[in-house]
Short mmCIF file of C-alpha atoms in Angstrom, two decimals:
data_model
loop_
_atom_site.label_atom_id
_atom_site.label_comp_id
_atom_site.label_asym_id
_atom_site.label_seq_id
_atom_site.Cartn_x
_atom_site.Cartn_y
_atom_site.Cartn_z
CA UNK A 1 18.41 -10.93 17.61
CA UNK A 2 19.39 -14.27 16.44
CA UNK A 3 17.47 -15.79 13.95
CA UNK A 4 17.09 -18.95 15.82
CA UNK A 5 14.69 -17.03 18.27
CA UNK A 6 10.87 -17.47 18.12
CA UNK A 7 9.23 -15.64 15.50
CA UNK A 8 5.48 -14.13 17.01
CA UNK A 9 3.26 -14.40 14.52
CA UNK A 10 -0.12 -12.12 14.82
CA UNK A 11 -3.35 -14.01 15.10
CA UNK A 12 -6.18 -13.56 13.89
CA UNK A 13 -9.53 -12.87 15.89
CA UNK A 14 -13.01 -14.01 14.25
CA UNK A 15 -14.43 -10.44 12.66
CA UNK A 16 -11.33 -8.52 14.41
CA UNK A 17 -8.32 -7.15 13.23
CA UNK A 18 -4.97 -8.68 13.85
CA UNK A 19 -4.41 -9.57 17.85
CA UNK A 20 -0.21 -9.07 18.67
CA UNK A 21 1.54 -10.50 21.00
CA UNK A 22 2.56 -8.26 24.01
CA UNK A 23 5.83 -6.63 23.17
CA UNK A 24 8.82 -6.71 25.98
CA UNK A 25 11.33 -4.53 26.33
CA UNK A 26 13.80 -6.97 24.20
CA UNK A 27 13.41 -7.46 20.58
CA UNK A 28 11.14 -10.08 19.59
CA UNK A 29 11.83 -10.97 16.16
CA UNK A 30 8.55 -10.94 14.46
CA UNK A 31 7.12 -11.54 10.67
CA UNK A 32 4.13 -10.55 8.91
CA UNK A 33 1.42 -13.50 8.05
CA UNK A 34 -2.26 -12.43 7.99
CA UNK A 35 -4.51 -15.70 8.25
CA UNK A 36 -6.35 -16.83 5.05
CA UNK A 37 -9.42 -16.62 7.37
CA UNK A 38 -9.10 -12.88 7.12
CA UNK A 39 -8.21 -12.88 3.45
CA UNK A 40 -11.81 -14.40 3.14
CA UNK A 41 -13.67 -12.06 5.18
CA UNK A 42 -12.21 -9.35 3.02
CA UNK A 43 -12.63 -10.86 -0.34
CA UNK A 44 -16.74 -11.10 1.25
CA UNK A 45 -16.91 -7.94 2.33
CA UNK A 46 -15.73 -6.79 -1.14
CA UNK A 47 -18.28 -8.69 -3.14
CA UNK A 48 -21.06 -7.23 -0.70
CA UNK A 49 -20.25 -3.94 -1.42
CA UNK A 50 -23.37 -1.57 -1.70
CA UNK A 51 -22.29 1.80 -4.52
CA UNK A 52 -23.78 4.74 -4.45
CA UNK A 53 -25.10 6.52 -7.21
CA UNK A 54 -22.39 8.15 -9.57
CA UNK A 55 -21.18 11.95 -9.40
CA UNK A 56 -22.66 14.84 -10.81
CA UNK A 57 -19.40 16.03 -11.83
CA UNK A 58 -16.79 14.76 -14.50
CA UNK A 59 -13.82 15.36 -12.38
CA UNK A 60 -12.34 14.28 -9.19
CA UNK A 61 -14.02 17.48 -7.62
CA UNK A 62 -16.46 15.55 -5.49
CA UNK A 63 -13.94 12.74 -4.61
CA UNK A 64 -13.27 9.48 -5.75
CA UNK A 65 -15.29 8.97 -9.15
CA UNK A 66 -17.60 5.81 -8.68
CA UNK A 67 -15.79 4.26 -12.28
CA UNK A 68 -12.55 4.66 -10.69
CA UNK A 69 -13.52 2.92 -7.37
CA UNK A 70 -15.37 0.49 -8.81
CA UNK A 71 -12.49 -0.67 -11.05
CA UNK A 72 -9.86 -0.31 -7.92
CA UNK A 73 -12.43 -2.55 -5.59
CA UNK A 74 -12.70 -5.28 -8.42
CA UNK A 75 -9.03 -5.27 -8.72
CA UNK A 76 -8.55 -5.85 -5.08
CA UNK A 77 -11.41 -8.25 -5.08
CA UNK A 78 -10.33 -10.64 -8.06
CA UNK A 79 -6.37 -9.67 -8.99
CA UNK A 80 -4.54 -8.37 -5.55
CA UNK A 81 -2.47 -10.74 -4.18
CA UNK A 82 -1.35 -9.77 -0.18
CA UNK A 83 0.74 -12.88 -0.04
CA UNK A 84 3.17 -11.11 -2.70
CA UNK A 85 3.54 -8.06 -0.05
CA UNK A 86 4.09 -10.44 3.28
CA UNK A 87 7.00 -11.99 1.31
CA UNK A 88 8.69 -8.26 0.45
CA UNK A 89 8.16 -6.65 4.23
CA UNK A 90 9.69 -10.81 5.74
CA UNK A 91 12.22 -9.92 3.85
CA UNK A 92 13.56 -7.58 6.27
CA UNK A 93 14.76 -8.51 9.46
CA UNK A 94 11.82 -7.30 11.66
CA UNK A 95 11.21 -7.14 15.41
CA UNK A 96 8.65 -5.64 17.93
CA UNK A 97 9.44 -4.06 21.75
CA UNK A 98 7.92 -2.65 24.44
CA UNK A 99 8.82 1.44 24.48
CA UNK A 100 6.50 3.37 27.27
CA UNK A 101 4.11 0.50 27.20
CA UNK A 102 3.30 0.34 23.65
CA UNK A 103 5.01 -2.29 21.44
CA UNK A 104 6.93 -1.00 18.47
CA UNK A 105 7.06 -3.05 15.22
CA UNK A 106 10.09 -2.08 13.39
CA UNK A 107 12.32 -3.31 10.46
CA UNK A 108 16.10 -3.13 10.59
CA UNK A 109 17.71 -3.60 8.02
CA UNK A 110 21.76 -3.32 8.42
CA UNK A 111 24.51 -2.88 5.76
CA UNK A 112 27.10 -5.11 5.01
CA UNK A 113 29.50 -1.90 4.54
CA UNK A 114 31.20 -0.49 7.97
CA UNK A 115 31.20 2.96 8.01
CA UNK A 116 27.46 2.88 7.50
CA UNK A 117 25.47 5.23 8.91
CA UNK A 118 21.95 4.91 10.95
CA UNK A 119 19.13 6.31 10.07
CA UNK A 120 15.44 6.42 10.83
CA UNK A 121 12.90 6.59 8.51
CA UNK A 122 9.02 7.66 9.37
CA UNK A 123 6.09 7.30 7.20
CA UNK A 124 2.91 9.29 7.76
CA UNK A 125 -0.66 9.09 7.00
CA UNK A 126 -1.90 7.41 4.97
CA UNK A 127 1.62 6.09 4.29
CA UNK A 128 3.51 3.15 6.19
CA UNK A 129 6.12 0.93 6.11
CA UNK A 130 5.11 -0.25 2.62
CA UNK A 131 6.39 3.66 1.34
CA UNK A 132 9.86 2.41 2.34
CA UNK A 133 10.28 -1.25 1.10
CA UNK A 134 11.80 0.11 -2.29
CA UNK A 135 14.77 2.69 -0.77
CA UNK A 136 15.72 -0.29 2.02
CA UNK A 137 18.20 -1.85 -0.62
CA UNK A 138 18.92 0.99 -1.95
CA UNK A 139 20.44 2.67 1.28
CA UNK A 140 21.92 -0.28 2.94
CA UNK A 141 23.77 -1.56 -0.35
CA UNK A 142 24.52 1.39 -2.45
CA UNK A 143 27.07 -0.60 -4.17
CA UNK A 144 24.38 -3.19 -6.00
CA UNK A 145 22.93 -0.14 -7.56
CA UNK A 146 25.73 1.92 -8.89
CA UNK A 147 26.31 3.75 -6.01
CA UNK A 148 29.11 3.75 -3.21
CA UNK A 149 29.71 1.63 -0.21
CA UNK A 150 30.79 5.06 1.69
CA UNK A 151 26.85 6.44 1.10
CA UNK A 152 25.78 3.32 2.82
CA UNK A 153 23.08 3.61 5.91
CA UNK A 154 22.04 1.06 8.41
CA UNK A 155 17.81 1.58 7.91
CA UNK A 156 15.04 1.52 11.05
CA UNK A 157 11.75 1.64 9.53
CA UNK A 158 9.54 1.80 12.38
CA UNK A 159 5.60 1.55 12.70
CA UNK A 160 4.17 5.32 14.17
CA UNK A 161 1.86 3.44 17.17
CA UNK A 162 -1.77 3.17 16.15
CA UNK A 163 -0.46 2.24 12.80
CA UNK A 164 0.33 -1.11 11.23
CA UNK A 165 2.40 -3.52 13.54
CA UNK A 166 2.54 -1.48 16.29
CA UNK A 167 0.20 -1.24 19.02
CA UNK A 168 -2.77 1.15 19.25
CA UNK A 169 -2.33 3.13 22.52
CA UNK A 170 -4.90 2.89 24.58
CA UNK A 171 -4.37 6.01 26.51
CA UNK A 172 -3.96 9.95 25.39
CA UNK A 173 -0.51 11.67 24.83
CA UNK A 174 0.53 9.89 21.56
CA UNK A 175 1.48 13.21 20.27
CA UNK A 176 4.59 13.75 17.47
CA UNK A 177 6.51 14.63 20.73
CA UNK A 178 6.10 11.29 22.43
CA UNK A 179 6.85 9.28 19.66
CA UNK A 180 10.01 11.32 19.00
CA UNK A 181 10.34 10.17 22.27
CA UNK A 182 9.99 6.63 21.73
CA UNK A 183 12.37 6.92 18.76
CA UNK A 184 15.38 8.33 20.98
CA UNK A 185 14.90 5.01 23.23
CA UNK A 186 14.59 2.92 19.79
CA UNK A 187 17.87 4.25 18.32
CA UNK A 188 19.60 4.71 21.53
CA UNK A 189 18.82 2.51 23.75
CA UNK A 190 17.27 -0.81 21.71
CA UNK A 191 19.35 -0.83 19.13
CA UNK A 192 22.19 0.70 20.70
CA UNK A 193 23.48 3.52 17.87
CA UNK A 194 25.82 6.05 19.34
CA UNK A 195 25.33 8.06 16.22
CA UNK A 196 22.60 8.04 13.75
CA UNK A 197 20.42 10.24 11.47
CA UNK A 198 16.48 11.24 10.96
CA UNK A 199 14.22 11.24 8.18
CA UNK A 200 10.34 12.03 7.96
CA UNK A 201 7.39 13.24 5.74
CA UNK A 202 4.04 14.31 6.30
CA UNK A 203 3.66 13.09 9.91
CA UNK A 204 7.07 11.60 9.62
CA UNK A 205 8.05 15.11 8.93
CA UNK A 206 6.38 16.66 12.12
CA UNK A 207 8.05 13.66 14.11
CA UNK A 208 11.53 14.43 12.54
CA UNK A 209 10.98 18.32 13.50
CA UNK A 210 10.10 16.73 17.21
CA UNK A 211 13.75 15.22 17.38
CA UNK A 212 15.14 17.72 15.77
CA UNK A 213 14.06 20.13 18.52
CA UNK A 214 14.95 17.72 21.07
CA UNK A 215 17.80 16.93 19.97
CA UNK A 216 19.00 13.38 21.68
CA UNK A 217 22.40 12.79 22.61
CA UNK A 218 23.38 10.67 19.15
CA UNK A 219 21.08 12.48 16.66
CA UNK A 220 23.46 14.07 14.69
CA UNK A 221 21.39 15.64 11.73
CA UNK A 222 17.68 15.11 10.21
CA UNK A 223 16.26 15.55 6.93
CA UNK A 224 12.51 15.94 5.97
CA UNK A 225 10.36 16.22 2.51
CA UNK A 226 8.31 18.20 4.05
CA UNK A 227 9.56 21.08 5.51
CA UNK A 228 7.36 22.46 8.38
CA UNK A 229 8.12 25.98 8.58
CA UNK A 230 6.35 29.06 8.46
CA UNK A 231 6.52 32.80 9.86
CA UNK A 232 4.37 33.10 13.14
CA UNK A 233 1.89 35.84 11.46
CA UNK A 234 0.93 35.59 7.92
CA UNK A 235 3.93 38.09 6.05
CA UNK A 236 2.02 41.13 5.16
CA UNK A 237 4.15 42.19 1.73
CA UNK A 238 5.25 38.60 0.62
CA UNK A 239 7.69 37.71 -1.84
CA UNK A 240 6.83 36.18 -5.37
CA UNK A 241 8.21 33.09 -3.73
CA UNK A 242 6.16 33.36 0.12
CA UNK A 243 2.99 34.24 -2.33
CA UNK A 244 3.19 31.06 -3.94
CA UNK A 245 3.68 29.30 -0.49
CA UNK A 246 0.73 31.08 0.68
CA UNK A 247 -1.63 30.53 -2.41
CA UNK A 248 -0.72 27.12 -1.63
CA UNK A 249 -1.82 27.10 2.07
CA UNK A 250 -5.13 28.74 1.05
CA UNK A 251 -5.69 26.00 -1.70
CA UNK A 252 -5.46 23.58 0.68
CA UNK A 253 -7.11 24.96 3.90
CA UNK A 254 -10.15 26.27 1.27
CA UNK A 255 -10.67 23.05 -0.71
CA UNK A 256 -8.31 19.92 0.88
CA UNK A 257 -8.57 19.87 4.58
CA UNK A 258 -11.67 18.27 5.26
CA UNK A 259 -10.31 14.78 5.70
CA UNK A 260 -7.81 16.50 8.71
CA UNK A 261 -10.64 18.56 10.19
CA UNK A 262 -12.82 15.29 10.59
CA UNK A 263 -9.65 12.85 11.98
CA UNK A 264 -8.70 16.34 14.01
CA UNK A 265 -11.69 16.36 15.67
CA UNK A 266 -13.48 13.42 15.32
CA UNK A 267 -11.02 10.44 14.60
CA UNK A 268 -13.59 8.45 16.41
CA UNK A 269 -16.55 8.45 14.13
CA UNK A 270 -14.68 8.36 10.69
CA UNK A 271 -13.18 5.10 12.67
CA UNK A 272 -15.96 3.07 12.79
CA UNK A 273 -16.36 3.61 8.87
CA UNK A 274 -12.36 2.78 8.02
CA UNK A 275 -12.66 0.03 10.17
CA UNK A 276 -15.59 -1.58 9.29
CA UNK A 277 -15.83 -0.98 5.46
CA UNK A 278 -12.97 -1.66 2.98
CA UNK A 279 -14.57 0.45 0.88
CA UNK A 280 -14.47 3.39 3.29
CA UNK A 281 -10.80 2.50 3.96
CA UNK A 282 -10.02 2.23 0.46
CA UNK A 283 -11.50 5.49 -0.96
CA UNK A 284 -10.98 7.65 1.98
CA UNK A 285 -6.99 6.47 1.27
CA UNK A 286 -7.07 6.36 -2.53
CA UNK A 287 -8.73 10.01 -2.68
CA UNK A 288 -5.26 10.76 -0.94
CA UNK A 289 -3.08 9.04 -3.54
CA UNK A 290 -5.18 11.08 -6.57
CA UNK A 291 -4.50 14.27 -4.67
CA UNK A 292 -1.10 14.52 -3.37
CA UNK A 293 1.01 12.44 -6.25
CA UNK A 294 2.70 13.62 -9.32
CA UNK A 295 -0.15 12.40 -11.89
CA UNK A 296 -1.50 13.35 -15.12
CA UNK A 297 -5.01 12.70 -13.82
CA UNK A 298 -5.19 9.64 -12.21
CA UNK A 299 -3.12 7.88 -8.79
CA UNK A 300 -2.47 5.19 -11.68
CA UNK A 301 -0.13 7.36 -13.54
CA UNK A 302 2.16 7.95 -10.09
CA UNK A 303 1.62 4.72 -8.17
CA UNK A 304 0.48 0.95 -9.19
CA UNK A 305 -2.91 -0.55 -8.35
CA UNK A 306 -0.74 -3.24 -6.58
CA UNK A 307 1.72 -0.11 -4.47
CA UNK A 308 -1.63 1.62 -3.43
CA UNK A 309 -3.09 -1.40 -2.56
CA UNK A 310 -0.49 -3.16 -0.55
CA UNK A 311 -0.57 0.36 1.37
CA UNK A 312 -4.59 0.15 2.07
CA UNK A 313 -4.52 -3.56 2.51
CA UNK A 314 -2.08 -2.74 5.69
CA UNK A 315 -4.07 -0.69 7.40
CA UNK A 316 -7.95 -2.96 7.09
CA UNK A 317 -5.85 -6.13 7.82
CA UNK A 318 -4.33 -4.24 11.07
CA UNK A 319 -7.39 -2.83 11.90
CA UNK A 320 -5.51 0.82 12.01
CA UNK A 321 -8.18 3.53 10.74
CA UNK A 322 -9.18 4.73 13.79
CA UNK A 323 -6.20 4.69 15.45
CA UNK A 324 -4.00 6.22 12.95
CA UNK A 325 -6.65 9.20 12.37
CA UNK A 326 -6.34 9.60 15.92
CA UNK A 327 -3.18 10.71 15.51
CA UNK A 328 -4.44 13.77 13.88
CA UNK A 329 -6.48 14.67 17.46
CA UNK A 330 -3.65 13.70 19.17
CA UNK A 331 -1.17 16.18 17.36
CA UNK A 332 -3.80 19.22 17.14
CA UNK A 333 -5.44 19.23 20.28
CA UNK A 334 -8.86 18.09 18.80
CA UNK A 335 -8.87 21.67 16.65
CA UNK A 336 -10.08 21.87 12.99
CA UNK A 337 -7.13 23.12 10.37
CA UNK A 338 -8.09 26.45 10.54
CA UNK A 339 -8.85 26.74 14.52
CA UNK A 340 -5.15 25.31 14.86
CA UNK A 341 -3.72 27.95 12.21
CA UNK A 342 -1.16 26.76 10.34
CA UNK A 343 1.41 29.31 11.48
CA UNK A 344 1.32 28.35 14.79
CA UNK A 345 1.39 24.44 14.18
CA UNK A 346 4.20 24.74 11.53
CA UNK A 347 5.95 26.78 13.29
CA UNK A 348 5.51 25.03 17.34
CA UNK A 349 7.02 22.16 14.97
CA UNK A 350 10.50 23.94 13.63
CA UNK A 351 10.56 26.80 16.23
CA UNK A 352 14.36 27.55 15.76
CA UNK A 353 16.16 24.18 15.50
CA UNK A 354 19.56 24.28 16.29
CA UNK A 355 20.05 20.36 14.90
CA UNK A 356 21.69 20.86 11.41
CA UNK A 357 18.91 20.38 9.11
CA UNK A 358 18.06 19.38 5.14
CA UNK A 359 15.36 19.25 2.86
CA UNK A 360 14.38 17.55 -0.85
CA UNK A 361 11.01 19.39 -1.94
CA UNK A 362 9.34 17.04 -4.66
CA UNK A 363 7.38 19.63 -7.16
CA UNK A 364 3.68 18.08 -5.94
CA UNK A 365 4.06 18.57 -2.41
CA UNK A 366 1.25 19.66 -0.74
CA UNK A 367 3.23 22.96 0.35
CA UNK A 368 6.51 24.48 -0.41
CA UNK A 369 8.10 26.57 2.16
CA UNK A 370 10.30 29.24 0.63
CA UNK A 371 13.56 28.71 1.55
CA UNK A 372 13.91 32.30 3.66
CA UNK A 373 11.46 30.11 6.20
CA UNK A 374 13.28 27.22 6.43
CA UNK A 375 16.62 29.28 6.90
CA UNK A 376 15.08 31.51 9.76
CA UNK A 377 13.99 28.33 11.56
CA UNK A 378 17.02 26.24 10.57
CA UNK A 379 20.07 28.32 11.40
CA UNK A 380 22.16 25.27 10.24
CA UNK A 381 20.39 24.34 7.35
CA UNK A 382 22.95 22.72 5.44
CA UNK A 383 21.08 21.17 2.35
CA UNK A 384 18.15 22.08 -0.05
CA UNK A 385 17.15 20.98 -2.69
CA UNK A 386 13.53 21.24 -4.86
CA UNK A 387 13.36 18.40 -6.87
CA UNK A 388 12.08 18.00 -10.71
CA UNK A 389 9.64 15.35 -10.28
CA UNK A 390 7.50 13.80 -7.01
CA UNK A 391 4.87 14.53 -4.83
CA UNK A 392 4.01 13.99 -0.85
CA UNK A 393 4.52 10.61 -0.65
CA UNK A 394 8.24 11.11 -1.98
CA UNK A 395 9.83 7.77 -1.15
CA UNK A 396 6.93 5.38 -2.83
CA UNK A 397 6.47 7.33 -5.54
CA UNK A 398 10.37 7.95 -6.37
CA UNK A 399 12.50 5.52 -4.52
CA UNK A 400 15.93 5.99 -6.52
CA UNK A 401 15.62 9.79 -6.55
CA UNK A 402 14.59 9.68 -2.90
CA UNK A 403 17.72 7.39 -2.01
CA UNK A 404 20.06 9.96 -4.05
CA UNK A 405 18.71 12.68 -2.14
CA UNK A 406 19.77 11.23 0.99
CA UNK A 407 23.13 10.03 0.28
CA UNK A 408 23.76 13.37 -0.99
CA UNK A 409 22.63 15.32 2.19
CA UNK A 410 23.85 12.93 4.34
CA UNK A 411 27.37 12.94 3.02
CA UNK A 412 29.12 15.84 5.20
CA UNK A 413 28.06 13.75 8.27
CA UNK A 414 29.88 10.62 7.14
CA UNK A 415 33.58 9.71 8.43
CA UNK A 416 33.00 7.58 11.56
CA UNK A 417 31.75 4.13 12.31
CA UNK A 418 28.14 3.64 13.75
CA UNK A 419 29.06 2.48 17.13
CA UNK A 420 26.44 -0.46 18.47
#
C-alpha cells in the first residue's frame, strides 16, 4: 500500500460509463478522476432535456414536482462542480481488489491513535460512499473534534458491487449474503484485522444483519440504523408501540414501494432509463431524498443541492443504475414487496443473532421496529437508542450525531489493539 505504487485511474469509453481496470487480489491503490470528455456529454445531455407537462397536484403526491426538477437539473447543468467531490473522496487513501472475481473499490482510512478500532461501514441504495465522506474524520480522529483518542476507529468504506467503483457482476448470486461474504475476506483477509466492527443502513443494514448471522471469526459486534426485525406473522393484539411499527409498514407497502417492486422485479428495464437519462437518474434518486429525509417539505431543507448531487453524479458517471437496482432482484428473489412479505424478509435477515448487536433509530426512518422485536431477535442487544432528529440516510444527513452514536455503542468493545 505504499503510496509510491501506481495509481489506476478509470477511463473513459466514448458514450459509456467509466471502464476499470481489472482488480487483483492485492490492493491497487486507486483515485477517482472522471474525464472532462464525460463531464461534456453530461452537461449535453442536460441541456437536451425534453420535460413533461407539470402535475396535476400541488404536492409531492405524484413525484418529483416539474419546478423542483427543473431548478435541480439547471443547478447541475450550470452551478455543480464534480471536480470539488473527486478532490474530497482522493482524499482518502483508496484501493480496489479482486474478492470472488469482482473488484472491490474501497477507502481506508486509518487513525493515527493505537487502540483504534476497525470498522466497516455500508451504504445502500440510493446512497454510496459519498454518505460517509463527512463521519471519516470524525471516527478516525476523534480528538480534532472534541472527542477522545480512545473512541477512535480505523474506517473501510467499501463500494456494494454494481455500485460506484466497484465492479458490476456479471453473473447471479450478488445477494446481501455474498457480499457479507466478500466483506469477511476484505476485513480479514485484505486488510488483515483480527478484530473489527460492522455498520450498515438500508441495504447496508441487510448486509450488516448478513454478518451478523454469520458471524466471522474477528467480527466482534455490529450496529445498524435500520433495524431489520420483525415477528414472523403479523402480531394479532399489537402494542401502542408494534401498531405504530405496523401503520408504518402499511404506509409504505400501500403508497412507497413502487420504486422496490419495479428494481425487484424488473431492475433491467428501469436500467436502461437510469442509465441512459440523467434526468431519469436524477429524479428517480431525488424522489428518494424528498421522501426518506428529515425535511420540512423539501430534500433542500435536509440535504444540499451540492450533497444530493455529488450522490447522483456517482452513480450516471459510473454507469451504476442498473446494476445497483439489480441488487433489489438479487436480494428478493425477483418478488414484488408484498409477494416477498415483509415478515419473512425482515425477519430471514435478523433470525436470532447471537452477534451482540446495537441500534440508533433517526425519527424519519422509513420504519421503526419496537424494541420487543429487536430484543427477541437480538438476545445480546446491548445498545438502543431512537434519536431526536434524522432520517434513512442517517450518516449524510447527520454526520456528528451519527459519529456520537457510534463511539457511544462501540465503547464496551474497546480495550485491545486492532491487530493487522
Amino acid at each position: 500500500m505504499s503510496a509510491s505504487h501506481h495509481v489506476r485511474y478509470p477511463r473513459f469509453d466514448g458514450r459509456q460509463a467509466l471502464v476499470l481496470a481489472p482488480a487483483t487480489e492485492s490492493l491497487a491503490p486507486f483515485a477517482v478522476h472522471v474525464p472532462e470528455a464525460a463531464l461534456d456529454d453530461l452537461r449535453m445531455r442536460l441541456e437536451l432535456v425534453r420535460w413533461p407537462e407539470r402535475e396535476t397536484v400541488n404536492d409531492w403526491s405524484q413525484g418529483v414536482p416539474l419546478a423542483c426538477a427543473q431548478a435541480l437539473i439547471d443547478y447541475w447543468a450550470r452551478d455543480y462542480d464534480w471536480r470539488k467531490l473527486e478532490s474530497r473522496i482522493n482524499r482518502f487513501p483508496q484501493f480496489r481488489t479482486r474478492i470472488d472475481d469482482v473488484g472491490i473499490h474501497f477507502i481506508h482510512a486509518t487513525s493515527p491513535h493505537p487502540q483504534a478500532l476497525p470498522i466497516i461501514l455500508t451504504h445502500g441504495w440510493p446512497g454510496s460512499i459519498v454518505e460517509f465522506l463527512d463521519v471519516i474524520d470524525r471516527l478516525t480522529d476523534p480528538t480534532k473534534f472534541g472527542g477522545r483518542a480512545e473512541d477512535a476507529f480505523h474506517v473501510v468504506v467499501p463500494s456494494i458491487p454494481g455500485f460506484g467503483f466497484s465492479d458490476k457482476p456479471r453473473e447471479q448470486g450478488w445477494n446481501t449474503q455474498r457480499i457479507a461474504r466478500a466483506w469477511t475476506v476484505l476485513m480479514r483477509d485484505r486488510l488483515g484485522y483480527k478484530r473489527w466492527v460492522a455498520q450498515g443502513g438500508d441495504w447496508g443494514s441487510a448486509i450488516t444483519h448478513a454478518l451478523a448471522s454469520q458471524r466471522p471469526d474477528g467480527l466482534v459486534a455490529a450496529h445498524v440504523n435500520l433495524p431489520l426485525v420483525a415477528p414472523e406473522v403479523r402480531p394479532k393484539r399489537p402494542s401502542e408501540e408494534e401498531q405504530r411499527a405496523l401503520q408504518s409498514i402499511d404506509l409504505f407497502l400501500d403508497h412507497k414501494a413502487g420504486y422496490a417492486d419495479e428494481m425487484n422485479t424488473r431492475p433491467q428495464t428501469i436500467g436502461y432509463a437510469l442509465n441512459d437519462s440523467p434526468l431519469a437518474l436524477a429524479m428517480w434518486i431525488y424522489e428518494k431524498f424528498g421522501e426518506w429525509t428529515d425535511n420540512e417539505g423539501r430534500p433542500e431543507d435536509a440535504l444540499t443541492r451540492d450533497q444530493m448531487l455529488d450522490d447522483i453524479s456517482l452513480y450516471w458517471f459510473t454507469g451504476t443504475g442498473a446494476t445497483s437496482a439489480r441488487l433489489y432482484w438479487e436480494s428478493c428473489s425477483g418478488k414484488t414487496i408484498r409477494e416477498h412479505t415483509f415478515f419473512s424478509s425482515a425477519r430471514a435477515s435478523s433470525e436470532r443473532i447471537e452477534l451482540p448487536m446495537a441500534a440508533s433509530i433517526s425519527p424519519r426512518e422509513n420504519y421503526i421496529a419496537p424494541r420487543a422485536w429487536a430484543e427477541a431477535a437480538w438476545p445480546n442487544l446491548f445498545y438502543w437508542h431512537e434519536l431526536d432528529r434524522g432520517g434513512h440516510f442517517a450518516a449524510f444527513e447527520q454526520p456528528e450525531l451519527f459519529a456520537t452514536e457510534l463511539s457511544q455503542a462501540f465503547r464496551a468493545f474497546r480495550g485491545k489493539p486492532a491487530a493487522q
